[in-house]
Coordinates of C-alpha atoms and ligand atoms in Angstrom, one line a residue:
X269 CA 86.6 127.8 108.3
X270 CA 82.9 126.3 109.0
X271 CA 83.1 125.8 104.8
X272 CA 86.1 123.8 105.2
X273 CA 85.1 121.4 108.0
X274 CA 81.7 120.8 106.8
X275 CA 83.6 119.6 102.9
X276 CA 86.0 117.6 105.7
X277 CA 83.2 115.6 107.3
X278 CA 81.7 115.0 104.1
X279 CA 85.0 113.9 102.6
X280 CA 84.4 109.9 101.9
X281 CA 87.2 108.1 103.9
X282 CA 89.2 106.5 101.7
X283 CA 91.0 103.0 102.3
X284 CA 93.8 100.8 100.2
X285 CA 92.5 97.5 99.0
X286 CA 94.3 94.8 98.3
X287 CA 93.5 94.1 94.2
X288 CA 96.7 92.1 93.0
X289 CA 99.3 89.8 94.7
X290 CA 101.8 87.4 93.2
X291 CA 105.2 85.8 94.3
X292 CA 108.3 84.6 92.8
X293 CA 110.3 81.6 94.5
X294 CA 113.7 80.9 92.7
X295 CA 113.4 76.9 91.6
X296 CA 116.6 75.8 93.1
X297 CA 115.5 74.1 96.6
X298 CA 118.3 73.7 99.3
X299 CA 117.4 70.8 101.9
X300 CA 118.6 70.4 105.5
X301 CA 120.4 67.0 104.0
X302 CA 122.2 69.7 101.4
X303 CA 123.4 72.0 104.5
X304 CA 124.3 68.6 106.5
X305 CA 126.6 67.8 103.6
X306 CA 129.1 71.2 104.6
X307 CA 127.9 72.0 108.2
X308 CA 127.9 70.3 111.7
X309 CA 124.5 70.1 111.7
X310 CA 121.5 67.4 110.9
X311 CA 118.3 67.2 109.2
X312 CA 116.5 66.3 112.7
X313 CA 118.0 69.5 114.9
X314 CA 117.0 71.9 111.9
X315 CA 113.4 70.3 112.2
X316 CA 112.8 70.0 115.6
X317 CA 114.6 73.5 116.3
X318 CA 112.8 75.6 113.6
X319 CA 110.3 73.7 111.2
X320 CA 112.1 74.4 108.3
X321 CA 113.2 71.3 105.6
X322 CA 114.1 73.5 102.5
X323 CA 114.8 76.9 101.4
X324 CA 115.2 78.4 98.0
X325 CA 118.6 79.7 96.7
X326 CA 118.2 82.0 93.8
X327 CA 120.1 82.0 90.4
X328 CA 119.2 85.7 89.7
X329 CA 119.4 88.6 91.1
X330 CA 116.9 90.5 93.6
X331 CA 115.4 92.9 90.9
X332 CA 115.0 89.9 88.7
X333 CA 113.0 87.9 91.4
X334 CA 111.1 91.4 92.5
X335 CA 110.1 92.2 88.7
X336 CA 108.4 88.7 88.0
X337 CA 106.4 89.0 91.4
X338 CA 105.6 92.6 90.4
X339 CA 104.3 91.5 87.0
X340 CA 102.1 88.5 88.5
X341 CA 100.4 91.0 91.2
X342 CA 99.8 93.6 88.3
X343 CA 98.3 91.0 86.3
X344 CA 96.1 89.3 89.4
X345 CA 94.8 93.0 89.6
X346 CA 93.8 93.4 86.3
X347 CA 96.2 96.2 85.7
X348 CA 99.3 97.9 83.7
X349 CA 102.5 99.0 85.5
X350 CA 101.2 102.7 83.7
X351 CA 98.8 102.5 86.4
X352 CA 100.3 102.3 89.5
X353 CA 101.6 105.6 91.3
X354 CA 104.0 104.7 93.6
X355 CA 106.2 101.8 94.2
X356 CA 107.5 100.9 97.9
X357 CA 110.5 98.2 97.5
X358 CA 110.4 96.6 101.3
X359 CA 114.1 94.9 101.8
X360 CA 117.5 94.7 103.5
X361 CA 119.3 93.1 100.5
X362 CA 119.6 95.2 98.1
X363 CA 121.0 94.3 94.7
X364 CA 122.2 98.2 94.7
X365 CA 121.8 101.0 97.3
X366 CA 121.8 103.6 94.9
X367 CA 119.8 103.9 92.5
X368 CA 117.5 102.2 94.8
X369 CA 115.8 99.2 94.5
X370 CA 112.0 100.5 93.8
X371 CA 113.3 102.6 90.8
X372 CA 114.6 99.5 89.0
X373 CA 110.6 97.7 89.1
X374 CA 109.6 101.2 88.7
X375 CA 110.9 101.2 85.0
X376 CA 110.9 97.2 84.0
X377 CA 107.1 97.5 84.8
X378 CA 106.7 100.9 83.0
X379 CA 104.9 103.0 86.2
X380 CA 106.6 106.1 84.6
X381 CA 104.2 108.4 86.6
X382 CA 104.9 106.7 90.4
X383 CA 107.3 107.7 92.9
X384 CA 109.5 104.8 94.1
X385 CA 111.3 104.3 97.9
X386 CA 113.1 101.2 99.3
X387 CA 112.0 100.4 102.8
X388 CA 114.3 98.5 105.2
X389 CA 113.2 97.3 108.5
X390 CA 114.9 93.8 107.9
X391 CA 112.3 91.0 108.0
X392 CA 109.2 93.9 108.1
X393 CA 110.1 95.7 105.2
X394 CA 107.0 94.7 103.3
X395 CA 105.0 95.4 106.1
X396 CA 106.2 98.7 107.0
X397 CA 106.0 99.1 103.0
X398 CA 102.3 98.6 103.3
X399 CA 101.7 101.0 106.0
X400 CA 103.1 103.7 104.1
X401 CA 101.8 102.8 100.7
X402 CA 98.4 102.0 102.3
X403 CA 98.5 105.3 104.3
X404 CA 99.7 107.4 101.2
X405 CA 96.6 106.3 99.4
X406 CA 94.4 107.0 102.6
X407 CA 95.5 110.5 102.3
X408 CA 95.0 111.2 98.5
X409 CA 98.7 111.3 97.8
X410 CA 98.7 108.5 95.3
X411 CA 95.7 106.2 94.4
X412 CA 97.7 103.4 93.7
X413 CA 100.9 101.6 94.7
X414 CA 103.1 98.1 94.3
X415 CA 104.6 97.2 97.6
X416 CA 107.6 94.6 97.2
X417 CA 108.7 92.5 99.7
X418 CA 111.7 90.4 98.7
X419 CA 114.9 89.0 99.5
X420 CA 118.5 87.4 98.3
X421 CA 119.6 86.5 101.5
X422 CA 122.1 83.9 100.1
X423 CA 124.8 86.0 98.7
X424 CA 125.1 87.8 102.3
X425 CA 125.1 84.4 104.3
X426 CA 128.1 83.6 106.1
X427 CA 127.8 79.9 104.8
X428 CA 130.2 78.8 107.7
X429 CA 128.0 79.4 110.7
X430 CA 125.1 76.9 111.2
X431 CA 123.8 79.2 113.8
X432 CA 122.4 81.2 110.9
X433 CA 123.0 78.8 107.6
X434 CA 120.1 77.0 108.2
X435 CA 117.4 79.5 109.2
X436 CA 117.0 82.0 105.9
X437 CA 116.3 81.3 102.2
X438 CA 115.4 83.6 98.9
X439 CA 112.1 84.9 97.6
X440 CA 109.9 87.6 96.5
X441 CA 106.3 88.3 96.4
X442 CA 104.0 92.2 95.4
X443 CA 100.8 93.6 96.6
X444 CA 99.0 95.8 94.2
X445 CA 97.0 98.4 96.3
X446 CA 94.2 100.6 94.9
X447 CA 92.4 103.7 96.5
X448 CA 88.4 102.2 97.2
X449 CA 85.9 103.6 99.3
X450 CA 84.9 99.8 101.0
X451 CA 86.4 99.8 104.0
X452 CA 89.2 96.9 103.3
X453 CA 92.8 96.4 102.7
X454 CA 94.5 97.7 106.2
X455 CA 92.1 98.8 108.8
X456 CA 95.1 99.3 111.0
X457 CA 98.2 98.3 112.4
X458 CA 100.9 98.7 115.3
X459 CA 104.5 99.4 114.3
X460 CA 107.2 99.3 116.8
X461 CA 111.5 98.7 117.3
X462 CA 113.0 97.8 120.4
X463 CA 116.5 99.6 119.5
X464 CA 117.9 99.4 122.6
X465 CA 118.4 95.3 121.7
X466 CA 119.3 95.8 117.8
X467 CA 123.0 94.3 118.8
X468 CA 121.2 90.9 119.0
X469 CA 121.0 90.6 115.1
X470 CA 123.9 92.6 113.1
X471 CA 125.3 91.2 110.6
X472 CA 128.3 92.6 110.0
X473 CA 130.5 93.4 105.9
X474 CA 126.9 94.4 104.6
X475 CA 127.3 98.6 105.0
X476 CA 129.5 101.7 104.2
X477 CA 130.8 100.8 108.5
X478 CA 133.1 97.9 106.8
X479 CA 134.3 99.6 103.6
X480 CA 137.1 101.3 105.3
X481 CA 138.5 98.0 107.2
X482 CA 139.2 96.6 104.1
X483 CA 136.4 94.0 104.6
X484 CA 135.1 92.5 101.3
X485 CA 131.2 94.3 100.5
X486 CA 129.0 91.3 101.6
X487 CA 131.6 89.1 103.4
X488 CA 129.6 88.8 106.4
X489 CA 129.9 87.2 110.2
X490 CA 126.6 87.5 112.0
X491 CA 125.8 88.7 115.4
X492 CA 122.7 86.6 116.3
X493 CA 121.5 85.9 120.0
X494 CA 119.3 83.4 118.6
X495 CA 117.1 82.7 121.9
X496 CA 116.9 86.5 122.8
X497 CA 115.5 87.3 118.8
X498 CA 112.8 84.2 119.8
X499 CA 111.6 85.7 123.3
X500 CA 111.1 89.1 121.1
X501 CA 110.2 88.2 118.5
X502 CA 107.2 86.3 120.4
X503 CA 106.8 89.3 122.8
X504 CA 106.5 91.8 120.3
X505 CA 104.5 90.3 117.6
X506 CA 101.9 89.3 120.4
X507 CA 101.6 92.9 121.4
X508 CA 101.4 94.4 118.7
X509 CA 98.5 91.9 117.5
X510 CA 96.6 92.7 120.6
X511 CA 97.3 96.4 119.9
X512 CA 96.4 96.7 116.4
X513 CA 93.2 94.7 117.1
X514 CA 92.6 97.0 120.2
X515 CA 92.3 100.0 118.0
X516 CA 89.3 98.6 116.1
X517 CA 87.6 96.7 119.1
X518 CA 88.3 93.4 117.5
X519 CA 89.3 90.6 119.6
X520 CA 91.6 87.4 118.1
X521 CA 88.7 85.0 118.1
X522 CA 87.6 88.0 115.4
X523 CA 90.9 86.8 113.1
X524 CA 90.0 84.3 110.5
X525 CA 93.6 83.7 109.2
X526 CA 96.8 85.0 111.1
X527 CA 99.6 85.3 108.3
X528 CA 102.4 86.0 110.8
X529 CA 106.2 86.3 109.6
X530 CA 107.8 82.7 108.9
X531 CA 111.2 82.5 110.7
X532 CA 110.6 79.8 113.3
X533 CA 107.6 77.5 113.5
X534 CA 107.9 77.4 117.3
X535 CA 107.7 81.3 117.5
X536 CA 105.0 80.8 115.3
X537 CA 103.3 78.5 117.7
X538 CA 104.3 80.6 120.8
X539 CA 102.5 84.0 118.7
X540 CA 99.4 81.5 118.3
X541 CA 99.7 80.2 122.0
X542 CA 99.7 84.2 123.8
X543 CA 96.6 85.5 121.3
X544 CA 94.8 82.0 121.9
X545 CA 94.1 81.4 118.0
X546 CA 94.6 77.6 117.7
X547 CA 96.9 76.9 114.9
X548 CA 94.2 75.8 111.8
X549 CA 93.4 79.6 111.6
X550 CA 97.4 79.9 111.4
X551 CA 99.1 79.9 108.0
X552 CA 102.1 78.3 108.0
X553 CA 105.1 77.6 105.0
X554 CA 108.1 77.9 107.1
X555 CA 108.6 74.6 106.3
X556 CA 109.0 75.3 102.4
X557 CA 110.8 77.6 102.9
X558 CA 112.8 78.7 105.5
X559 CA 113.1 83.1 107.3
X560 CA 113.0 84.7 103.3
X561 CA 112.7 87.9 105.7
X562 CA 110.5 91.0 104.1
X563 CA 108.6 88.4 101.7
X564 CA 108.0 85.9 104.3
X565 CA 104.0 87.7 104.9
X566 CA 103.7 88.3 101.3
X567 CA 104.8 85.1 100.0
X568 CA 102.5 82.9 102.8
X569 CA 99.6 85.7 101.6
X570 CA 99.9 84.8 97.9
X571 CA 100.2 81.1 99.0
X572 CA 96.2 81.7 101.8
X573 CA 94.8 83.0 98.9
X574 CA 96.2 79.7 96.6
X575 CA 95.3 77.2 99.0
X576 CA 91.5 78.7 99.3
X577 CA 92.3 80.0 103.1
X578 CA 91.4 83.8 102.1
X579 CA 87.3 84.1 101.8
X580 CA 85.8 86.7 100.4
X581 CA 85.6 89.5 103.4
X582 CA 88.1 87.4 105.6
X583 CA 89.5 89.6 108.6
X584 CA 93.7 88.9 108.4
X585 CA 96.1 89.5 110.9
X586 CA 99.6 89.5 109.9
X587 CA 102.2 90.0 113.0
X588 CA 106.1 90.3 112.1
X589 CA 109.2 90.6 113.7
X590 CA 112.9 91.8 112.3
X591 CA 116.6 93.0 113.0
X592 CA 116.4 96.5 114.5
X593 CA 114.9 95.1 116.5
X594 CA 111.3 95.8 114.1
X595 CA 108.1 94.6 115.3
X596 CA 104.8 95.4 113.9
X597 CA 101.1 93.3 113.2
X598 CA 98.3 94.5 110.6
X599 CA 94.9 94.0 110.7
X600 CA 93.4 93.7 106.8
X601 CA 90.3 93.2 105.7
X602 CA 89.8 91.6 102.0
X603 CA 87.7 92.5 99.8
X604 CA 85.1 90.7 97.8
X605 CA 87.7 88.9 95.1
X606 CA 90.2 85.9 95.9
X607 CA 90.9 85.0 92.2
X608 CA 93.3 86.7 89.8
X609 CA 91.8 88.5 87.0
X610 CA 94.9 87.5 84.9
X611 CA 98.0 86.0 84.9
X612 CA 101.4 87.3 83.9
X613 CA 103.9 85.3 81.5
X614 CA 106.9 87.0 83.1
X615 CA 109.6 84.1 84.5
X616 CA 112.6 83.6 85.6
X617 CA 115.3 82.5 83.4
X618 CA 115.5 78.6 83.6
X619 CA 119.2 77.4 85.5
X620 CA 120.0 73.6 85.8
X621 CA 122.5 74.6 88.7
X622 CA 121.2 72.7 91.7
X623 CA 121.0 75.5 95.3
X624 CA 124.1 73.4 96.7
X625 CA 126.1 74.4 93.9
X626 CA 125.4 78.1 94.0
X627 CA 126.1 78.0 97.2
X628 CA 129.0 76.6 96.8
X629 CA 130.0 79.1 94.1
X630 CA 129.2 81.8 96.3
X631 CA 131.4 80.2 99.2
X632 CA 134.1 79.9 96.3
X633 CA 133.7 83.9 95.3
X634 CA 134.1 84.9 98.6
X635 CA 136.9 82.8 99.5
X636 CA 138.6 84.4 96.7
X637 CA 137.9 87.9 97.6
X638 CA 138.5 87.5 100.9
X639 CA 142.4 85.8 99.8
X640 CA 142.7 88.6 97.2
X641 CA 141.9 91.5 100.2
X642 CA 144.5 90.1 102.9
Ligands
UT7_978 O1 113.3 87.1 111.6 C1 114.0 87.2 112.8 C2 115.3 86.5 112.6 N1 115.7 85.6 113.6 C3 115.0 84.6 114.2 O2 113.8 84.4 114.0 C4 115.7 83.6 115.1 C5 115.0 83.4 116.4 N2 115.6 82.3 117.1 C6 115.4 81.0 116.8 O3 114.7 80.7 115.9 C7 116.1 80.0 117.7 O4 116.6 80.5 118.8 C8 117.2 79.2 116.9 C9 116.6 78.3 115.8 C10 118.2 80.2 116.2 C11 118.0 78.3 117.8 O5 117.1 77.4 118.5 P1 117.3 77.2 120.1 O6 116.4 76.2 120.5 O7 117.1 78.6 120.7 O8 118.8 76.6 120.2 P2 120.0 77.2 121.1 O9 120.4 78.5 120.7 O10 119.6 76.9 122.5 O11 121.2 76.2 120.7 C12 121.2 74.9 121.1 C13 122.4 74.2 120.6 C14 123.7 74.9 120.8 O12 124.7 74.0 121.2 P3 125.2 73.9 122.7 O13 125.8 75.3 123.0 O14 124.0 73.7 123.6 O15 126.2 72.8 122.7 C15 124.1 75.3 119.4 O16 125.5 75.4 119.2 O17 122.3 73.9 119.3 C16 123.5 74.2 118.6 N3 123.2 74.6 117.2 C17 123.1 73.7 116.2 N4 123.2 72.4 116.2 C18 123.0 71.7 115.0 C19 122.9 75.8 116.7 N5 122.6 75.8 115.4 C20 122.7 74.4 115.1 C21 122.5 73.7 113.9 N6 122.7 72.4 113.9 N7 122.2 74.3 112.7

């Protein structure tokens, strides 16, 4: 017994760095002017209201848009999909729910040794994703992992209802993780769900629940309470921020980048407000491109590191919010690198359809389903 405690204590503590990252934003851009063109609604109340003044619509399917980010953080990191031992797929819309999501990167990127899980907490998948991939490695399970965040929202939009047209847009962006004994990568984190308010945000034709109604799979109407999500939404990412810093007796003036989730420049702003960070150690690409959901963080990460925001040893804080109602914030500290040791030649195939006439398409598709199930 004395044996084992004494190995224990001199066990080194191991921690998940952050080695690779990459993202993977479909070309096709769809502007408030594009959304004004079929919806009751205006370029100025889609600013003003959320931030946002495009969003990306993709031509390809999730796995396609997951794969290529996959590829780009393998490459950033300096390594082979053969090297990676798990994979953790963080989304809520799924290309397929079974075989899962994770299994389909697991083979296009040829990690034929890793275990692979999908992860759905809505807009904190990727985060949740990085807890457990981060805490897998802190245990010796794994010493490496690929955690996805990524989303086609656009094929589940109810293209209808500018309540929720104009908030969300496509995208995907990886994190390679690798076991280290430097103490970076996440140093810790609070994860939480107010479930007693999930109602707020359900959208409904996306589950088995519809099947049997004869509702068409992805024909959706959504339950959104819009200013309830918001007071949440600001509530709980501010808490758990505080919390997560609490636990290493850090303080927010401690944070040299917050890299919260993107779904609302004023919630952003309100986040900023409650932990008193002002808003130049904020990152912020709402504006590009719209509530992608679970690759909101990873997507503005890739883009901190791009843009020169992420030093060497910078302390991050990433706060996020989601339907459930999923709250959580992360505390990570980087390591010594901020440049990609390589880069990937894996892309999408090119599309000259413009986002307005995909969407359009998939307006068209559903119409016809819909006709074809009454
Ligand atoms: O990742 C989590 C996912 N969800 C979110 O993050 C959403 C959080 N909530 C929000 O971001 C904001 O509540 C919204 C952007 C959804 C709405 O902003 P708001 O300032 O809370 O607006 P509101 O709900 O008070 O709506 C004001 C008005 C309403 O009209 P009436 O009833 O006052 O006549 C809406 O019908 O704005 C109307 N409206 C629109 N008008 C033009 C709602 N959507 C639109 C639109 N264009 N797209």
């Amino acid at each position: 017994m004395l044996t084992r405690l004494l190995r224990q204590s001199e066990a080194r503590v191991r921690y998940a760095a952050i080695t690779g990252w990459g993202k993977c934003l479909p070309p096709a851009a769809l502007t408030n002017h594009d959304l004004a063109s079929f919806l009751d609604t205006s370029d100025e109340w889609i600013v003003s209201r959320t931030g946002i003044r495009e969003r990306r619509i993709s031509h390809v399917s999730l796995g396609d848009m997951a794969w290529v980010a996959a590829e780009r953080a393998l490459a950033a990191a300096g390594i082979t999909g053969a090297q990676i031992e798990l994979v953790v797929f963080g989304t809520c819309s799924h290309d397929d729910q079974v075989p899962n999501m994770a299994s389909g990167v697991q083979a296009r990127i040829g990690a034929e040794r890793a275990a692979a899980m999908d992860v759905n907490t809505a807009c904190t998948s990727f985060l949740h994703g990085l807890s457990t991939a981060t805490a897998l490695i802190r245990t010796g399970a794994v010493n490496s992992a690929l955690v996805i965040g990524a989303e086609l929202i656009s094929p589940f939009m109810d293209w209808t209802d500018r309540n929720v047209a104009v908030l969300f847009g496509d995208g995907a962006a990886a994190v390679v993780l690798q076991a280290t004994e430097r103490e970076e990568g996440v140093l810790a984190e609070k994860l939480g769900c107010y479930g007693e308010a999930r109602e707020i945000l359900r959208v409904h034709g996306m589950g088995g629940a519809y099947a049997n109604r004869g509702r068409v799979y992805g024909d959706t109407s959504w339950q959104f309470e819009g200013q309830e999500i918001f007071k949440r939404a600001v509530h709980g990412m501010s808490d758990a921020s505080r919390c997560a810093l609490e636990k290493l007796g850090l303080t927010s003036e401690q944070v040299d980048l917050v890299i919260p989730h993107q779904a609302n420049l004023r919630i952003i702003e309100s986040v900023a407000k409650h932990l008193r960070v002002p808003m130049e150690r904020v990152f912020v690409n709402v504006h590009r491109y719209g509530n992608m959901s679970s690759a909101t963080v990873p997507v503005a990460l890739c883009e901190a590191i791009e843009e020169g925001r992420v030093r060497p040893g910078s302390l991050l804080l990433m706060p996020g919010f989601g339907g459930g109602l999923s709250y959580c914030a992360h505390v990570v500290r980087w390591g010594e690198r901020v440049a990609p040791l390589g880069e990937s030649k894996a892309d999408l195939p090119p599309s000259d359809r413009s986002a307005l006439q995909i969407v359009r398409d998939v307006m068209a598709v559903k119409g016809r389903a819909a006709a074809a199930a009454s």
